[in-house]
mmCIF file of C-alpha atoms in Angstrom:
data_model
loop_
_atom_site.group_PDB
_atom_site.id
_atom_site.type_symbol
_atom_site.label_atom_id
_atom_site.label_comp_id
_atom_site.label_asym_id
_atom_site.label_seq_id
_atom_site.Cartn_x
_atom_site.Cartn_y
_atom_site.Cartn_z
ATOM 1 C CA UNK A 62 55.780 223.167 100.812
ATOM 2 C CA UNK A 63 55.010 221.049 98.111
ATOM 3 C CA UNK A 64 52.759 223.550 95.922
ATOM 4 C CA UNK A 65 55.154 226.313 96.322
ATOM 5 C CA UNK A 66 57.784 224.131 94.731
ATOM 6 C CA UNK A 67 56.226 222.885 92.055
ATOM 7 C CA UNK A 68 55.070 226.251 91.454
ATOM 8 C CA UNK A 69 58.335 227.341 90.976
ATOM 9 C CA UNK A 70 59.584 224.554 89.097
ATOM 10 C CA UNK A 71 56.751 225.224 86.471
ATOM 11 C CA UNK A 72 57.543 228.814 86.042
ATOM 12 C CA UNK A 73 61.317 227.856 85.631
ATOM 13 C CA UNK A 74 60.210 225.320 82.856
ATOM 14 C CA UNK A 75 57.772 227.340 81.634
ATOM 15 C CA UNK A 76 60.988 229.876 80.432
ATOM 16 C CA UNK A 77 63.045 227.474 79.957
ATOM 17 C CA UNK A 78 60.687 225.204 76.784
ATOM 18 C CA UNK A 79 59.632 228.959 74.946
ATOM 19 C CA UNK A 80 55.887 228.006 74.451
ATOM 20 C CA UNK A 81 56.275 230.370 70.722
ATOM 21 C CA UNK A 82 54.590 227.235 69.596
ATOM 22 C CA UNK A 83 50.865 227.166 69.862
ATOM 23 C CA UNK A 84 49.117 224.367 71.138
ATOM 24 C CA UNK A 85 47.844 223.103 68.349
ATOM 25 C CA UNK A 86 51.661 222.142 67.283
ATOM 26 C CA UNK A 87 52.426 221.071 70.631
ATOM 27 C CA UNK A 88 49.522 218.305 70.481
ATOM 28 C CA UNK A 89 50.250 217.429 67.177
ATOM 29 C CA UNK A 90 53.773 216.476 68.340
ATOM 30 C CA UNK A 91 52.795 214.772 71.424
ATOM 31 C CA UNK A 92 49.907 212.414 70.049
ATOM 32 C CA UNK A 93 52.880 210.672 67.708
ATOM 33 C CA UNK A 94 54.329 210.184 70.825
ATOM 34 C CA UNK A 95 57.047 213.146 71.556
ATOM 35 C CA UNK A 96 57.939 213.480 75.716
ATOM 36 C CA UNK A 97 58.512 216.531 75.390
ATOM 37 C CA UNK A 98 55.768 217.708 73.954
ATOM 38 C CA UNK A 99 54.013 215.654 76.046
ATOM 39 C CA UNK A 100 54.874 217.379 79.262
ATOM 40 C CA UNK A 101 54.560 220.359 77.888
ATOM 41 C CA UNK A 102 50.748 220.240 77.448
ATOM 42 C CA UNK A 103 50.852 218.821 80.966
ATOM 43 C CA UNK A 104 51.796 222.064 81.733
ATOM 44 C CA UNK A 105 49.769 224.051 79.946
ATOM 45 C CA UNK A 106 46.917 222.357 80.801
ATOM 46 C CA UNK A 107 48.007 222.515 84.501
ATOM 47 C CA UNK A 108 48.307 225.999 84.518
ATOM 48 C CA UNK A 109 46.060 227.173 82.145
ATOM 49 C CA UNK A 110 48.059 228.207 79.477
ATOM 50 C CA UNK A 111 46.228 228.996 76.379
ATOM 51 C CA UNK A 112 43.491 225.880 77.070
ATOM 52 C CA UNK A 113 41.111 226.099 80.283
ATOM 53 C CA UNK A 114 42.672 224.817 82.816
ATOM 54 C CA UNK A 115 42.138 220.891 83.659
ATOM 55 C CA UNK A 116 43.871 218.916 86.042
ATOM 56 C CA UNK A 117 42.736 215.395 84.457
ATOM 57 C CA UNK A 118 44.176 216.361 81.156
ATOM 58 C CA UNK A 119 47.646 217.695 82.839
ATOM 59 C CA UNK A 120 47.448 214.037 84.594
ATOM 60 C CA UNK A 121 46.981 212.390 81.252
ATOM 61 C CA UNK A 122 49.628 213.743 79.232
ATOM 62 C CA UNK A 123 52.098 214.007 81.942
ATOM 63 C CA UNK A 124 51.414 210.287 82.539
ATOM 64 C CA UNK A 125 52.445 209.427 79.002
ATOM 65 C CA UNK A 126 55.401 211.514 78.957
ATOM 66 C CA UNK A 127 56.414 209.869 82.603
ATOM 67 C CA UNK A 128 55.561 206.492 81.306
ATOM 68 C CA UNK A 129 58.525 207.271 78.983
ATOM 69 C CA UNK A 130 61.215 208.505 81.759
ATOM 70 C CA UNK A 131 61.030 211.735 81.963
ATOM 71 C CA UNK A 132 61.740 212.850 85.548
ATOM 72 C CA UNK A 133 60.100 216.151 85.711
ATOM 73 C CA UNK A 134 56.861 214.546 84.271
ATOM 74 C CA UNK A 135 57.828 211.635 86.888
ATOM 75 C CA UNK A 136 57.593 214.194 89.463
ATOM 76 C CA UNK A 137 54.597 216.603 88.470
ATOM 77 C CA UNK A 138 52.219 212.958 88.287
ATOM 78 C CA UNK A 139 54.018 212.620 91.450
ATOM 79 C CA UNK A 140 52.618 215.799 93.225
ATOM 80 C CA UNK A 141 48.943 215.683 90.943
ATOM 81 C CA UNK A 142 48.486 212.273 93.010
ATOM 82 C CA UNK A 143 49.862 213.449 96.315
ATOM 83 C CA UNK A 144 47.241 216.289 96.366
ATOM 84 C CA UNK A 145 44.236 215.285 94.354
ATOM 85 C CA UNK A 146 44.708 217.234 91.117
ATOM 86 C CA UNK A 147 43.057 215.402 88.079
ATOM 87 C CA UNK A 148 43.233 211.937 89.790
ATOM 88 C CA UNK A 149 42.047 210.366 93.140
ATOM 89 C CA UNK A 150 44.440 211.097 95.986
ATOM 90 C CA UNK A 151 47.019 208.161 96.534
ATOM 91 C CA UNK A 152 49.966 208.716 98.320
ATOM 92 C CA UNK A 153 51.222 205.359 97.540
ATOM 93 C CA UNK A 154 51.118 206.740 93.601
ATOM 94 C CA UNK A 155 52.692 209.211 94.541
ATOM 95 C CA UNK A 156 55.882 207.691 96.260
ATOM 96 C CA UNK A 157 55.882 205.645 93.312
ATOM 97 C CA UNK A 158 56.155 208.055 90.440
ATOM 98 C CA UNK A 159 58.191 210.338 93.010
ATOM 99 C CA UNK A 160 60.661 207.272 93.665
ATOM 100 C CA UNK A 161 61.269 207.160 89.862
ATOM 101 C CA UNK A 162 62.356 210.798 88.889
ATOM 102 C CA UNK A 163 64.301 210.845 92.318
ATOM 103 C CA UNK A 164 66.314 207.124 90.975
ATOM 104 C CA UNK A 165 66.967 209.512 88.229
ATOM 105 C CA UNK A 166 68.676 211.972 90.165
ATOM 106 C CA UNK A 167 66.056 214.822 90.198
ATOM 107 C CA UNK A 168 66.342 216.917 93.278
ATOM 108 C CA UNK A 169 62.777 217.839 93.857
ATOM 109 C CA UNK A 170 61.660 214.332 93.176
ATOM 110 C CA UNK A 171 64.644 213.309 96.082
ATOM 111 C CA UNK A 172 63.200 216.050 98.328
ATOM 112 C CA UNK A 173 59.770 214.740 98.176
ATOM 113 C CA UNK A 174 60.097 211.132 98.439
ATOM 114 C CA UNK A 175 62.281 211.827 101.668
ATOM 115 C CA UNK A 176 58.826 213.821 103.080
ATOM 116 C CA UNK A 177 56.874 211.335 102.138
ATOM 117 C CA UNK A 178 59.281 209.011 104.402
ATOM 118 C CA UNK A 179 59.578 211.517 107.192
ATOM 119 C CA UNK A 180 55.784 211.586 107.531
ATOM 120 C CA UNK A 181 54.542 208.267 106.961
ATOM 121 C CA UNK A 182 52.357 209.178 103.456
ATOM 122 C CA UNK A 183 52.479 206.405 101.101
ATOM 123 C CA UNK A 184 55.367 204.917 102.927
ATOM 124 C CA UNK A 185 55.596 203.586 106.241
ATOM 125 C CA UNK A 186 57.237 206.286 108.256
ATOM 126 C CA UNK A 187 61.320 205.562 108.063
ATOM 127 C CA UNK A 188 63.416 208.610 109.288
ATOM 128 C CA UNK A 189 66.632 207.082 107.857
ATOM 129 C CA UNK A 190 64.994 206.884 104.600
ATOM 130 C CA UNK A 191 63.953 210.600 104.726
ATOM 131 C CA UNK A 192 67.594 211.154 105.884
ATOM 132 C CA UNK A 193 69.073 210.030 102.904
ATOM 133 C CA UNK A 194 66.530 211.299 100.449
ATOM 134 C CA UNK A 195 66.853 215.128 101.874
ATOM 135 C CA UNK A 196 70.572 214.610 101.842
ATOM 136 C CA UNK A 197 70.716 213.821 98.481
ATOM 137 C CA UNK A 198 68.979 216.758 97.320
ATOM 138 C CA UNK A 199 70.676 218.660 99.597
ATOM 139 C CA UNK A 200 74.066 217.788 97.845
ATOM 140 C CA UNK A 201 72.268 219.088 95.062
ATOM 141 C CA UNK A 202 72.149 222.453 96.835
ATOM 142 C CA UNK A 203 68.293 221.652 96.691
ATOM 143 C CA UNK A 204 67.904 224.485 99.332
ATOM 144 C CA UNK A 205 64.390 222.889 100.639
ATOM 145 C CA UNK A 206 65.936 219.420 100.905
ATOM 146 C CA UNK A 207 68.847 221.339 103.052
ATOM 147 C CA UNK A 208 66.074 222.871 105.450
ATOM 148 C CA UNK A 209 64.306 220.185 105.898
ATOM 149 C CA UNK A 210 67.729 218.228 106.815
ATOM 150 C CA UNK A 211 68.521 220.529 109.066
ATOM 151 C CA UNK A 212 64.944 220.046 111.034
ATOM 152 C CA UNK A 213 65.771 216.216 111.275
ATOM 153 C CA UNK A 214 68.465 216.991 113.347
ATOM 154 C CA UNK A 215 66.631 219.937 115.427
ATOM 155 C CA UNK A 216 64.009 216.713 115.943
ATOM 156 C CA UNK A 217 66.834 214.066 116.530
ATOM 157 C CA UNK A 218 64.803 212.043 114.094
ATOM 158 C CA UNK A 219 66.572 209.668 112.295
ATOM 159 C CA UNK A 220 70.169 211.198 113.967
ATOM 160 C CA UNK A 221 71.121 212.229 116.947
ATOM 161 C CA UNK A 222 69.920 215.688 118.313
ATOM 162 C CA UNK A 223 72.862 217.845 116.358
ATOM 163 C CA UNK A 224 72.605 221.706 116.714
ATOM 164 C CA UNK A 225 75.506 222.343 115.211
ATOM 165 C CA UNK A 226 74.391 220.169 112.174
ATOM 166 C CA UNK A 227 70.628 222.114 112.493
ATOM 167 C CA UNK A 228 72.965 225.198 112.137
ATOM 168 C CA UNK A 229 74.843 224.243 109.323
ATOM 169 C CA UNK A 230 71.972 223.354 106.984
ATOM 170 C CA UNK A 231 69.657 226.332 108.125
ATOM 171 C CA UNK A 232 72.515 228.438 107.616
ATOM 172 C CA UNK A 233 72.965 227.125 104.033
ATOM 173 C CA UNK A 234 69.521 227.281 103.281
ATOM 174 C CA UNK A 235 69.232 230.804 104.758
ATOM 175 C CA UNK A 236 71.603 231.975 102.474
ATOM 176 C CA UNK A 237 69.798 230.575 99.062
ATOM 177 C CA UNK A 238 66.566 232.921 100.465
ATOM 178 C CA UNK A 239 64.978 230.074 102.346
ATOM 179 C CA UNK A 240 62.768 232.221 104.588
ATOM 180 C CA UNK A 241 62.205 229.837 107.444
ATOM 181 C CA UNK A 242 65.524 228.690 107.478
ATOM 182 C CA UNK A 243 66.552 232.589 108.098
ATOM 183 C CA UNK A 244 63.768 232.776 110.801
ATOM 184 C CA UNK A 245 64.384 229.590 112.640
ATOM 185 C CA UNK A 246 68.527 229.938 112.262
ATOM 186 C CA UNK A 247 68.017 233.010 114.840
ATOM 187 C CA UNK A 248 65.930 230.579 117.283
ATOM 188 C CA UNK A 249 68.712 228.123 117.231
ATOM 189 C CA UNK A 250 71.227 230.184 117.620
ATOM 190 C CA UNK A 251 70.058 231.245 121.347
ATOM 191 C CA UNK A 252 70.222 227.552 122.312
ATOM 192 C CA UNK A 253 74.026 227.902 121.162
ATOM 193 C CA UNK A 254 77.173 228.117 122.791
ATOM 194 C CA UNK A 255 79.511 230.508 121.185
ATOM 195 C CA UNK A 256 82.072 227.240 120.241
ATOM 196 C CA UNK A 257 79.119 225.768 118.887
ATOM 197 C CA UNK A 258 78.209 228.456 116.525
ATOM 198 C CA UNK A 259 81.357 229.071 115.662
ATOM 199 C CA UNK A 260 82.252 225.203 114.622
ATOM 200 C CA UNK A 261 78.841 225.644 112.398
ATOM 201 C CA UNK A 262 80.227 228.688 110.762
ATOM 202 C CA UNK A 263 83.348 227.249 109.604
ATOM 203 C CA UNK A 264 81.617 223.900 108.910
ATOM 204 C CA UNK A 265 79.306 225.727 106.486
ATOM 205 C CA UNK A 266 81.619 227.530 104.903
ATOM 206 C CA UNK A 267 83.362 224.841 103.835
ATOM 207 C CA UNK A 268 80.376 222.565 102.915
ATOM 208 C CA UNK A 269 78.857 225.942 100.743
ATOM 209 C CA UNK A 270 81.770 226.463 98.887
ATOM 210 C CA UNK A 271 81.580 222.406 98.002
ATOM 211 C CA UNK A 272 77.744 222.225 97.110
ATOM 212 C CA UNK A 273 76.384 223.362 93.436
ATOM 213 C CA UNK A 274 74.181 226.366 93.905
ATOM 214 C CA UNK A 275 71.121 225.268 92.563
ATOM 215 C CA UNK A 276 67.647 225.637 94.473
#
């Protein structure tokens, strides 16, 4: 889950910064201390993007642009330490570098700290913590953080069993392209009455037509 999403999130960044500039320029600007550029050759270092790639060197530079508040650096040092990538493992690193992009409001970051919660990884395991980190990204229309709410109350962890609440969520989800909420909405459904569903359907109507429609 969590190298799929970053995945994306690089790509999206990736089109969003216009590397025109070569890298040369872009290390210029971040040794005299720029964030931006900073990150950027994180990124390109992460990813391979005109340098070989290296994961310590991503680590580095998205350490010093982190170190200066940037979220999305906050959360890429974040996900390096959670798997490995140019640094020793430590989930307890990562929780803490996750914990500041999501105080910043940063979906992903939200999304991730609340797994880290739900499974005990860095963090003892608190289900009401992971409860409120997933539903903050899922206010975001963070359509991950919206799945993964939606299993919490499949589990009854953290809440109360709640199908029609699993069905809500999955539904939303679903209907951003999340591929196992589409799969496991048509599992749920057969454990449904036909009030049930439809008291989901109107519930998530009315919550989808309230959320932002971001990923």
């Amino acid at each position: 889950m969590h190298s799929i999403l970053r995945t994306l999130l690089v790509f999206i960044l990736l089109a969003a910064a216009g590397f025109a500039a070569d890298f040369a320029e872009w290390r210029k600007k971040a040794e005299t201390g720029d964030a931006n550029a900073q990150f950027n050759l994180g990124v390109m270092y992460d990813n391979g993007m005109g340098v070989p790639k290296d994961d310590a060197e991503a680590a580095k530079w998205y350490r010093k642009a982190a170190e200066q508040g940037t979220a999305l650096a906050q959360f890429n040092l974040g996900f390096m330490y959670y798997n490995g990538e140019g640094v020793l493992k430590d989930d307890e690193e990562a929780v803490k570098w996750y914990r500041k992009a999501a105080d910043q409001g940063f979906a992903a970051a939200q999304n991730s700290l609340g797994y880290c919660y739900d499974k005990g990884e860095g963090v003892p395991k608190d289900y009401a913590e992971a409860m409120s980190w997933y539903r903050k990204a899922a206010d975001q229309g963070f359509a991950t953080a919206q799945y993964n709410l939606g299993l919490m109350y499949k589990n009854g962890n953290g809440v109360p069993k709640d199908l029609v609440q699993t069905h809500v969520w999955w539904n939303i989800a679903g209907a951003k392209g999340h591929e196992n909420a589409k799969t496991n909405l048509e599992i749920v459904e057969e454990q449904m009455t036909s009030e049930q569903k439809a008291e989901a359907m109107k519930l998530a109507r009315d919550l989808f037509a309230k959320l932002p429609k971001g990923k």
